[in-house]
CSV table of C-alpha atoms in Angstrom, one decimal:
chain,number,residue,atom,x,y,z
A,1,GLY,CA,10.1,-1.6,-13.4
A,2,ALA,CA,9.5,-4.9,-12.5
A,3,GLY,CA,12.8,-6.9,-12.1
A,4,VAL,CA,13.6,-3.8,-10.2
A,5,ILE,CA,11.2,-3.5,-8.2
A,6,GLY,CA,10.9,-7.3,-7.3
A,7,VAL,CA,15.5,-7.2,-6.8
A,8,GLU,CA,15.0,-4.4,-4.8
A,9,TYR,CA,12.2,-6.7,-2.1
A,10,ILE,CA,14.3,-9.4,-2.0
A,11,TRP,CA,17.6,-7.6,-1.1
A,12,SER,CA,15.2,-5.5,1.9
A,13,LEU,CA,13.6,-9.1,3.1
A,14,ALA,CA,17.5,-11.2,3.2
A,15,GLY,CA,18.6,-8.0,5.2
A,16,LEU,CA,15.6,-8.3,7.7
A,17,ALA,CA,15.8,-11.8,8.0
A,18,GLY,CA,18.0,-12.2,11.3
A,19,PRO,CA,15.3,-9.2,12.9
A,20,THR,CA,12.5,-10.9,11.0
A,21,ILE,CA,12.8,-14.3,13.0
A,22,GLU,CA,14.5,-12.9,16.4
A,23,GLY,CA,11.0,-10.9,17.1
A,24,VAL,CA,8.6,-14.0,15.9
A,25,ARG,CA,11.2,-15.8,18.9
A,26,GLY,CA,10.8,-12.9,20.6
A,27,ALA,CA,7.0,-13.2,20.5
A,28,LEU,CA,6.2,-17.1,21.2
A,29,ARG,CA,8.4,-17.1,23.6
A,30,GLN,CA,5.7,-13.6,25.5
A,31,ALA,CA,3.2,-15.4,24.6
A,32,GLY,CA,4.6,-18.6,26.8
A,33,ILE,CA,4.4,-16.5,30.1
A,34,ALA,CA,1.4,-16.6,31.9
A,35,GLY,CA,-1.0,-13.9,31.0
A,36,GLY,CA,-0.4,-12.8,35.0
A,37,ALA,CA,3.2,-12.8,35.3
A,38,ALA,CA,4.3,-10.8,32.8
A,39,GLU,CA,3.8,-6.6,32.7
A,40,ARG,CA,0.3,-4.9,31.5
A,41,THR,CA,2.9,-2.6,29.2
A,42,GLU,CA,3.9,-6.2,27.1
A,43,GLN,CA,0.6,-8.5,28.0
A,44,ASP,CA,-0.3,-9.5,24.7
A,45,LEU,CA,-3.8,-11.4,23.3
A,46,SER,CA,-3.4,-14.6,24.6
A,47,PRO,CA,-2.1,-17.6,21.9
A,48,ARG,CA,-5.6,-19.8,22.6
A,49,ALA,CA,-7.2,-16.6,21.4
A,50,ILE,CA,-4.5,-16.0,18.6
A,51,ALA,CA,-5.0,-19.7,16.7
A,52,ALA,CA,-9.3,-19.1,17.0
A,53,LEU,CA,-8.7,-15.8,14.9
A,54,PHE,CA,-6.3,-17.6,13.3
A,55,ALA,CA,-8.8,-21.1,12.2
A,56,ALA,CA,-11.1,-18.2,11.5
A,57,SER,CA,-9.7,-16.3,9.4
A,58,ILE,CA,-8.8,-19.5,7.2
A,59,LEU,CA,-12.3,-20.7,7.1
A,60,MET,CA,-13.1,-17.1,5.9
A,61,MET,CA,-10.2,-17.0,3.3
A,62,ALA,CA,-11.7,-20.1,1.8
A,63,ALA,CA,-15.1,-19.4,2.3
A,64,VAL,CA,-14.5,-15.9,-0.2
A,65,PHE,CA,-12.5,-18.0,-2.9
A,66,ALA,CA,-14.9,-20.1,-3.0
A,67,ALA,CA,-16.9,-17.9,-3.6
A,68,PHE,CA,-15.3,-16.2,-6.1
A,69,ILE,CA,-14.6,-19.1,-8.9
A,70,ALA,CA,-18.3,-20.7,-7.3
A,71,GLY,CA,-19.2,-21.7,-11.0
A,72,SER,CA,-17.0,-21.1,-13.3
A,73,PRO,CA,-17.7,-22.7,-16.2
A,74,ALA,CA,-14.3,-23.3,-17.5
A,75,LEU,CA,-13.2,-25.3,-14.2
A,76,THR,CA,-13.9,-28.8,-13.4
A,77,ALA,CA,-14.2,-29.7,-10.0
A,78,TYR,CA,-11.4,-31.0,-9.4
A,79,GLY,CA,-9.5,-28.1,-10.0
A,80,ALA,CA,-11.5,-25.6,-8.9
A,81,THR,CA,-11.1,-27.2,-4.8
A,82,THR,CA,-6.9,-26.9,-6.4
A,83,LEU,CA,-7.3,-23.5,-6.7
A,84,ILE,CA,-9.1,-22.7,-3.1
A,85,LEU,CA,-6.6,-25.5,-1.0
A,86,THR,CA,-3.7,-23.8,-2.9
A,87,GLY,CA,-4.4,-20.4,-2.7
A,88,VAL,CA,-5.4,-20.3,0.8
A,89,VAL,CA,-1.3,-21.8,1.5
A,90,PHE,CA,-0.6,-19.8,-0.2
A,91,ALA,CA,-1.2,-16.4,1.3
A,92,THR,CA,-1.3,-18.0,5.0
A,93,VAL,CA,2.5,-18.2,4.4
A,94,PHE,CA,3.2,-15.8,1.6
A,95,GLY,CA,0.9,-13.3,3.9
A,96,PHE,CA,3.0,-14.3,7.1
A,97,LEU,CA,6.4,-13.6,5.3
A,98,VAL,CA,5.6,-10.6,4.0
A,99,ALA,CA,3.7,-8.7,7.7
A,100,ALA,CA,6.6,-9.6,9.4
A,101,ALA,CA,8.9,-8.0,6.9
A,102,CYS,CA,7.0,-5.1,6.8
A,103,GLY,CA,5.4,-4.6,10.2
A,104,TYR,CA,9.5,-4.8,11.5
A,105,MET,CA,10.0,-2.4,8.4
A,106,ALA,CA,6.7,-0.2,9.7
A,107,GLY,CA,7.7,-0.2,13.0
A,108,LEU,CA,11.3,0.4,12.8
A,109,VAL,CA,11.0,3.2,9.6
A,110,GLY,CA,7.1,4.7,9.0
A,111,SER,CA,4.6,2.9,7.0
A,112,SER,CA,6.3,4.8,3.4
A,113,SER,CA,9.4,3.3,4.4
A,114,SER,CA,8.0,-0.5,3.7
A,115,PRO,CA,8.1,-2.5,0.0
A,116,ILE,CA,4.8,-2.4,-1.3
A,117,SER,CA,5.4,-2.3,-4.6
A,118,GLY,CA,7.4,-5.7,-4.6
A,119,ILE,CA,5.6,-7.8,-2.6
A,120,ALA,CA,2.6,-7.4,-4.9
A,121,ILE,CA,5.3,-7.8,-7.9
A,122,LEU,CA,6.4,-10.7,-6.4
A,123,ALA,CA,3.3,-12.3,-4.5
A,124,THR,CA,2.1,-11.4,-8.7
A,125,LEU,CA,4.9,-13.3,-10.2
A,126,SER,CA,4.7,-16.8,-7.3
A,127,ALA,CA,1.2,-16.4,-7.7
A,128,SER,CA,0.7,-17.1,-11.7
A,129,LEU,CA,3.2,-19.4,-11.7
A,130,LEU,CA,2.5,-21.4,-8.6
A,131,ILE,CA,-1.0,-21.9,-10.7
A,132,LEU,CA,1.4,-22.5,-14.3
A,133,ALA,CA,2.2,-25.7,-12.7
A,134,LEU,CA,-1.1,-26.4,-11.2
A,135,LEU,CA,-2.1,-25.9,-14.9
A,136,ALA,CA,0.7,-28.7,-15.8
A,137,GLY,CA,-0.6,-31.3,-13.5
A,138,GLY,CA,-3.8,-31.4,-15.6
A,139,HIS,CA,-7.3,-32.1,-14.8
A,140,VAL,CA,-7.7,-27.8,-14.1
A,141,LEU,CA,-9.7,-26.9,-16.9
A,142,THR,CA,-12.5,-28.0,-18.6
A,143,GLY,CA,-11.3,-27.4,-22.1
A,144,GLU,CA,-12.6,-24.4,-22.5
A,145,SER,CA,-10.7,-21.4,-22.7
A,146,GLY,CA,-9.6,-20.9,-18.7
A,147,ALA,CA,-7.2,-18.4,-18.8
A,148,PRO,CA,-9.6,-15.9,-18.1
A,149,ALA,CA,-10.2,-17.0,-14.9
A,150,LEU,CA,-7.0,-18.3,-13.5
A,151,VAL,CA,-5.9,-14.3,-14.0
A,152,ALA,CA,-8.9,-13.1,-11.7
A,153,PHE,CA,-7.8,-15.5,-9.3
A,154,SER,CA,-4.1,-15.2,-9.1
A,155,LEU,CA,-5.1,-11.6,-8.9
A,156,PHE,CA,-7.1,-11.9,-6.3
A,157,VAL,CA,-5.4,-14.3,-3.7
A,158,THR,CA,-2.3,-11.3,-4.0
A,159,SER,CA,-4.7,-9.0,-3.2
A,160,VAL,CA,-4.9,-11.1,0.2
A,161,VAL,CA,-1.6,-11.3,0.3
A,162,PHE,CA,-1.6,-7.2,0.1
A,163,CYS,CA,-4.6,-6.5,2.1
A,164,ALA,CA,-1.3,-9.0,5.0
A,165,ALA,CA,1.1,-6.3,3.9
A,166,THR,CA,-0.9,-3.1,4.5
A,167,ILE,CA,-2.5,-4.3,7.5
A,168,SER,CA,0.5,-5.0,9.0
A,169,ASN,CA,2.0,-1.4,8.4
A,170,ASP,CA,-1.1,0.5,9.9
A,171,ASN,CA,-0.9,-2.0,12.9
A,172,LEU,CA,2.6,-2.2,13.6
A,173,GLN,CA,2.7,1.6,13.1
A,174,ASP,CA,-0.1,1.9,16.2
A,175,LEU,CA,1.5,-1.0,18.4
A,176,LYS,CA,4.4,1.1,18.3
A,177,THR,CA,3.0,4.4,19.4
A,178,GLY,CA,1.0,2.8,21.0
A,179,GLN,CA,4.3,1.3,23.0
A,180,LEU,CA,5.7,5.2,23.5
A,181,VAL,CA,2.9,6.2,25.0
A,182,GLY,CA,2.5,2.6,27.8
A,183,ALA,CA,-1.0,1.3,26.6
A,184,THR,CA,-1.5,-2.1,27.2
A,185,PRO,CA,-1.1,-4.2,23.8
A,186,TRP,CA,-4.2,-7.0,24.1
A,187,ARG,CA,-6.5,-4.1,24.3
A,188,GLN,CA,-4.6,-2.6,21.3
A,189,GLN,CA,-4.8,-5.4,19.1
A,190,VAL,CA,-8.8,-5.9,20.1
A,191,ALA,CA,-9.4,-2.7,18.8
A,192,LEU,CA,-7.4,-2.9,15.8
A,193,ILE,CA,-9.2,-6.4,15.1
A,194,VAL,CA,-12.2,-4.1,14.7
A,195,GLY,CA,-10.4,-1.2,12.6
A,196,VAL,CA,-9.7,-4.6,10.6
A,197,ILE,CA,-13.2,-5.3,9.7
A,198,ALA,CA,-14.2,-1.6,9.9
A,199,GLY,CA,-12.3,-1.0,6.7
A,200,ALA,CA,-13.5,-4.1,5.0
A,201,ALA,CA,-16.8,-2.6,5.5
A,202,ILE,CA,-15.9,0.4,3.7
A,203,ILE,CA,-13.5,0.5,1.2
A,204,PRO,CA,-15.1,-2.2,-1.0
A,205,PRO,CA,-18.4,0.1,-1.4
A,206,VAL,CA,-16.2,3.0,-1.7
A,207,LEU,CA,-14.3,1.3,-4.7
A,208,VAL,CA,-17.3,0.3,-6.2
A,209,LEU,CA,-18.6,4.0,-5.6
A,210,LEU,CA,-15.9,5.4,-7.5
A,211,ASN,CA,-15.9,3.0,-10.1
A,212,HIS,CA,-18.6,4.0,-10.9
A,213,ALA,CA,-18.1,7.6,-10.7
A,214,TYR,CA,-14.8,7.3,-13.1
A,215,GLY,CA,-13.9,4.2,-14.1
A,216,PHE,CA,-11.0,2.8,-13.7
A,217,ASN,CA,-7.9,2.8,-16.7
A,218,GLY,CA,-7.9,-0.7,-18.6
A,219,ALA,CA,-10.6,-2.2,-16.3
A,220,PRO,CA,-14.4,-3.2,-18.0
A,221,ALA,CA,-16.2,-0.1,-18.9
A,222,ALA,CA,-18.5,0.9,-15.6
A,223,PRO,CA,-21.7,2.3,-16.0
A,224,HIS,CA,-20.0,6.1,-15.4
A,225,PRO,CA,-21.5,8.8,-16.4
A,226,ALA,CA,-20.4,9.8,-20.3
A,227,GLY,CA,-17.4,12.3,-20.2
A,228,ALA,CA,-16.4,10.9,-17.1
A,229,ARG,CA,-12.3,9.9,-17.7
A,230,PRO,CA,-10.8,6.7,-15.9
A,231,LEU,CA,-8.9,7.1,-12.3
A,232,PRO,CA,-5.3,6.1,-13.6
A,233,ALA,CA,-4.4,2.7,-11.7
A,234,PRO,CA,-0.7,2.7,-13.2
A,235,GLN,CA,0.9,-0.1,-10.6
A,236,ALA,CA,-3.0,-2.2,-10.7
A,237,THR,CA,-2.2,-2.1,-14.4
A,238,LEU,CA,1.3,-3.1,-13.9
A,239,ILE,CA,0.6,-6.5,-11.6
A,240,ALA,CA,-2.5,-7.6,-13.5
A,241,ALA,CA,-0.4,-7.3,-16.9
A,242,LEU,CA,2.1,-9.7,-14.7
A,243,ALA,CA,-0.4,-12.0,-14.0
A,244,GLN,CA,-1.6,-12.4,-17.7
A,245,GLY,CA,1.6,-12.8,-19.3
A,246,VAL,CA,3.0,-15.8,-16.8
A,247,ILE,CA,-0.1,-17.2,-17.4
A,248,ARG,CA,-1.3,-16.1,-20.7
A,249,GLY,CA,2.4,-17.2,-21.6
A,250,LYS,CA,3.8,-14.0,-23.3
A,251,LEU,CA,5.2,-11.8,-20.5
A,252,ASP,CA,8.5,-10.8,-22.0
A,253,TRP,CA,11.4,-12.1,-19.8
A,254,GLY,CA,13.5,-10.3,-21.1
A,255,LEU,CA,12.2,-7.1,-19.8
A,256,ILE,CA,12.4,-8.8,-16.3
A,257,GLY,CA,15.8,-9.7,-16.9
A,258,ILE,CA,17.5,-6.3,-17.7
A,259,GLY,CA,15.2,-4.5,-14.9
A,260,VAL,CA,17.0,-7.1,-12.1
A,261,LEU,CA,20.1,-6.3,-13.8
A,262,VAL,CA,19.5,-2.8,-13.8
A,263,GLY,CA,18.3,-3.5,-9.9
A,264,ILE,CA,21.7,-5.4,-9.1
A,265,GLY,CA,23.1,-2.2,-10.3
A,266,LEU,CA,21.7,-0.1,-8.3
A,267,ILE,CA,22.2,-1.5,-4.9
A,268,VAL,CA,25.4,-1.7,-5.4
A,269,LEU,CA,25.4,1.6,-6.1
A,270,ASP,CA,23.5,2.0,-3.3
A,271,GLU,CA,25.4,0.9,-0.4
A,272,ALA,CA,28.5,2.2,-2.1
A,273,LEU,CA,27.3,5.7,-1.5
A,274,GLY,CA,25.9,4.1,2.4
A,275,ILE,CA,29.9,2.8,2.0
A,276,ALA,CA,30.9,6.4,1.5
A,277,LYS,CA,28.6,8.4,3.4
A,278,LYS,CA,27.1,10.0,0.4
A,279,MET,CA,23.6,10.6,-0.7
A,280,ARG,CA,22.3,7.4,-0.5
A,281,LEU,CA,20.1,6.4,-4.4
A,282,PRO,CA,17.0,3.7,-3.0
A,283,PRO,CA,16.5,1.7,-5.5
A,284,LEU,CA,13.2,1.1,-5.0
A,285,GLY,CA,12.0,4.4,-5.6
A,286,VAL,CA,14.0,4.1,-9.0
A,287,GLY,CA,12.2,1.2,-9.5
A,288,ILE,CA,8.7,2.9,-9.2
A,289,ALA,CA,9.9,5.7,-9.8
A,290,ILE,CA,10.2,3.7,-14.2
A,291,TYR,CA,7.1,2.6,-14.2
A,292,LEU,CA,4.5,5.5,-13.4
A,293,PRO,CA,3.5,7.8,-15.6
A,294,PRO,CA,5.1,11.7,-15.1
A,295,SER,CA,1.4,13.0,-14.3
A,296,THR,CA,2.0,10.7,-10.6
A,297,THR,CA,5.0,11.2,-9.8
A,298,VAL,CA,5.7,15.4,-11.4
A,299,PRO,CA,3.2,17.1,-9.2
A,300,VAL,CA,5.5,13.9,-6.2
A,301,ILE,CA,9.1,15.4,-6.9
A,302,ILE,CA,6.6,19.3,-6.4
A,303,GLY,CA,6.0,18.4,-3.5
A,304,ALA,CA,8.8,16.9,-2.3
A,305,VAL,CA,11.0,20.0,-2.9
A,306,ALA,CA,8.5,23.2,-1.5
A,307,GLY,CA,8.2,20.5,1.4
A,308,TRP,CA,12.3,21.0,1.3
A,309,ALA,CA,12.0,24.2,1.2
A,310,TYR,CA,9.7,24.3,4.0
A,311,ASP,CA,12.2,22.4,6.1
A,312,ALA,CA,14.9,24.5,5.1
A,313,TRP,CA,13.2,27.5,6.4
A,314,ALA,CA,12.2,26.1,8.9
A,315,GLU,CA,15.7,25.2,10.0
A,316,ARG,CA,16.1,29.0,9.8
A,317,GLN,CA,13.7,30.3,13.0
A,318,ALA,CA,13.6,29.4,16.7
A,319,GLU,CA,12.0,25.6,17.8
A,320,PRO,CA,12.4,24.2,14.2
A,321,GLN,CA,11.5,20.5,14.5
A,322,ARG,CA,7.3,22.5,16.0
A,323,ARG,CA,7.3,24.0,12.4
A,324,LYS,CA,7.7,20.9,11.4
A,325,ARG,CA,5.8,19.1,12.7
A,326,LEU,CA,3.8,21.6,11.7
A,327,GLY,CA,4.0,21.4,8.2
A,328,VAL,CA,3.3,17.8,8.5
A,329,LEU,CA,0.2,18.0,10.3
A,330,LEU,CA,-0.8,20.9,7.1
A,331,ALA,CA,0.3,18.3,4.3
A,332,SER,CA,-1.5,14.8,5.7
A,333,GLY,CA,-4.9,17.2,6.4
A,334,LEU,CA,-5.0,18.2,2.6
A,335,ILE,CA,-3.8,14.3,1.5
A,336,VAL,CA,-7.1,13.9,3.8
A,337,GLY,CA,-8.9,16.2,3.0
A,338,GLU,CA,-8.3,16.0,-1.6
A,339,SER,CA,-9.6,11.6,-0.7
A,340,LEU,CA,-12.5,12.8,1.7
A,341,PHE,CA,-14.0,15.4,-1.0
A,342,GLY,CA,-13.3,13.2,-3.8
A,343,VAL,CA,-15.6,10.8,-2.9
A,344,LEU,CA,-17.9,13.2,-1.9
A,345,LEU,CA,-17.9,14.6,-6.1
A,346,ALA,CA,-18.3,10.7,-6.5
A,347,GLY,CA,-21.2,10.7,-5.0
A,348,ILE,CA,-23.0,13.8,-6.8
A,349,ILE,CA,-21.7,12.7,-10.2
A,350,VAL,CA,-23.7,8.5,-9.3
A,351,ALA,CA,-25.9,11.0,-8.1
A,352,SER,CA,-26.4,12.9,-10.8
A,353,GLY,CA,-26.1,11.4,-13.4
A,354,LYS,CA,-22.6,14.2,-15.3
A,355,ALA,CA,-19.3,13.9,-15.6
A,356,SER,CA,-19.3,17.6,-13.9
A,357,PRO,CA,-22.1,18.4,-11.7
A,358,LEU,CA,-20.0,21.5,-10.4
A,359,ALA,CA,-18.7,23.2,-12.9
A,360,LEU,CA,-18.8,26.8,-13.9
A,361,ALA,CA,-18.1,27.1,-17.1
A,362,GLY,CA,-17.8,25.1,-20.5
A,363,ASP,CA,-14.8,22.3,-21.8
A,364,SER,CA,-14.2,25.5,-23.2
A,365,PHE,CA,-12.3,27.4,-20.6
A,366,GLU,CA,-10.7,23.9,-19.5
A,367,GLY,CA,-7.2,25.0,-20.7
A,368,ALA,CA,-8.0,28.1,-18.3
A,369,SER,CA,-9.5,27.0,-15.2
A,370,ASN,CA,-6.4,24.7,-15.1
A,371,TRP,CA,-4.2,27.7,-14.3
A,372,ILE,CA,-6.3,29.5,-12.6
A,373,GLY,CA,-6.5,26.4,-10.7
A,374,SER,CA,-2.8,25.7,-10.1
A,375,ILE,CA,-2.2,30.0,-9.3
A,376,ALA,CA,-5.1,29.7,-6.7
A,377,PHE,CA,-3.8,26.4,-5.2
A,378,VAL,CA,0.1,27.8,-4.8
A,379,ALA,CA,-1.8,30.8,-3.1
A,380,LEU,CA,-3.2,28.6,-0.7
A,381,ILE,CA,-0.2,26.7,0.0
A,382,ALA,CA,1.9,29.8,0.6
A,383,ALA,CA,-0.6,31.2,3.1
A,384,LEU,CA,-1.5,27.9,5.0
A,385,TYR,CA,2.4,28.1,5.1
A,386,ARG,CA,2.9,31.2,6.8
A,387,TRP,CA,-0.3,30.9,8.5
A,388,ILE,CA,1.5,27.9,9.8
A,389,ALA,CA,4.6,29.5,10.2
A,390,ALA,CA,2.9,31.7,13.0
A,391,ARG,CA,1.8,29.3,15.2
A,392,GLY,CA,5.1,27.4,15.0
A,393,SER,CA,6.5,30.2,17.6
A,394,SER,CA,3.4,30.9,19.6
A,395,GLU,CA,1.5,27.6,20.3
A,396,ARG,CA,2.1,24.1,21.4
A,397,ILE,CA,1.8,21.1,19.8
A,398,THR,CA,-0.4,18.6,22.4
C-alpha cells in the first residue's frame, strides 16, 4: 500500500509541477505590486508581513523540536543540535512543496482529492532516511539505544509537514470561496492565521481526551477506563511502522518495490482508461484500500452506494442540483454531529471512569443492539432523505 500511494503521489506532483511553479511566480509578481496599485480583490498580506510570519514560524518550529528532544539521554549535544537544524530545514522545504501541491489540488478540485496519504508516506520515508544518513556520520548518539528517540523525532517532523499539507487544503478552499464572492484576500489571510492558532489550541486537548477515554491501537497504554476499545488508527500505524522499519533497518523494501510496480501498473491503466474516455481507476484510492482495514472501507462503500442512489433519484426530479446539495449538507451534518458527539462522549467516559457510561444493558445484549442500532440508523437516514427531498422542491438554499 505504501509503495502504491508513494508512486501515485510522485506522479501527481509531476503533473502539478508546471501549474504550481506558475502559481508561485504569479504570487511573487503580485507581491511586487504596491498595496494601493492592486485591486482590492487582489491585495494579499504585504511581503514584509509574510517574511515576519515565516521567520516567526521557523523560530517556533526550532523551539518545539528542541523541547521535544530535550533531555534525551541517547543524544549527544551535537546530535540534538544537528537533529533540530535538520528537522527545521526538512520541514520548511518539504512543507513548502507539499503545501503548494495540496493547496493547488484543493483549490482546483477539492480537499478530498488532495494526496495526503502519499505525502505522509513519502515524508516519513524521507525524514527517516535523512536521520539514518546523519547517524552514519557519527557523534549523534551517546552509545545508548537511540532508535526509539530517532523514530519519535522523525514522526514528529513528519507531523509538521502533515500539518502544512492539511492547513493548505483548508486555506485554499477558503481563499477560493472568497475569490468567488469578491472577498479581500489579506483580510481572509488574517482570519486564517487566527484559525490556525485556534486549531493548535483546541486539537491537542481533544486528542488527549480521546486518548484517555479510549486509547489508540498500537499506542502505549493510556489511563483509560477498563474495557474501553482502542480507536483504530491504520494510517498512523502504517507511518509508524515505516519509520521504525527504516531507522531500525527492518523495513521490507521488497514489499515497497512490489507496491511501486503495482502503482505504476495502475497509473498506466488509469491513463489508458482516460484516453479511452472510460471510467477512471484512481491509483491512490486503490493504495489506500490496500492498507485500510475492512471495518473502515466497508462503511465508506455503503455510504457511496447510498449517495449514488440518492443522486440517481435526484436526477429524475425537478431541480436536481438543489436536491443534490441538500443531500451533501445532510451527509456533512451527520459527519460533524458524529464527531461532536464522539468528543462529548469521551468527556463523559473520562469524567465517569466507565467505558460505557450511557449503556442501558449489559455486554450480553451487544449482538442484538448492533442489529437494532443498524436498523434504526437505516430508517433514520431514509426518513431524513425523504424530508430533504420534500424541502428540495419548495425551499431555496441560501
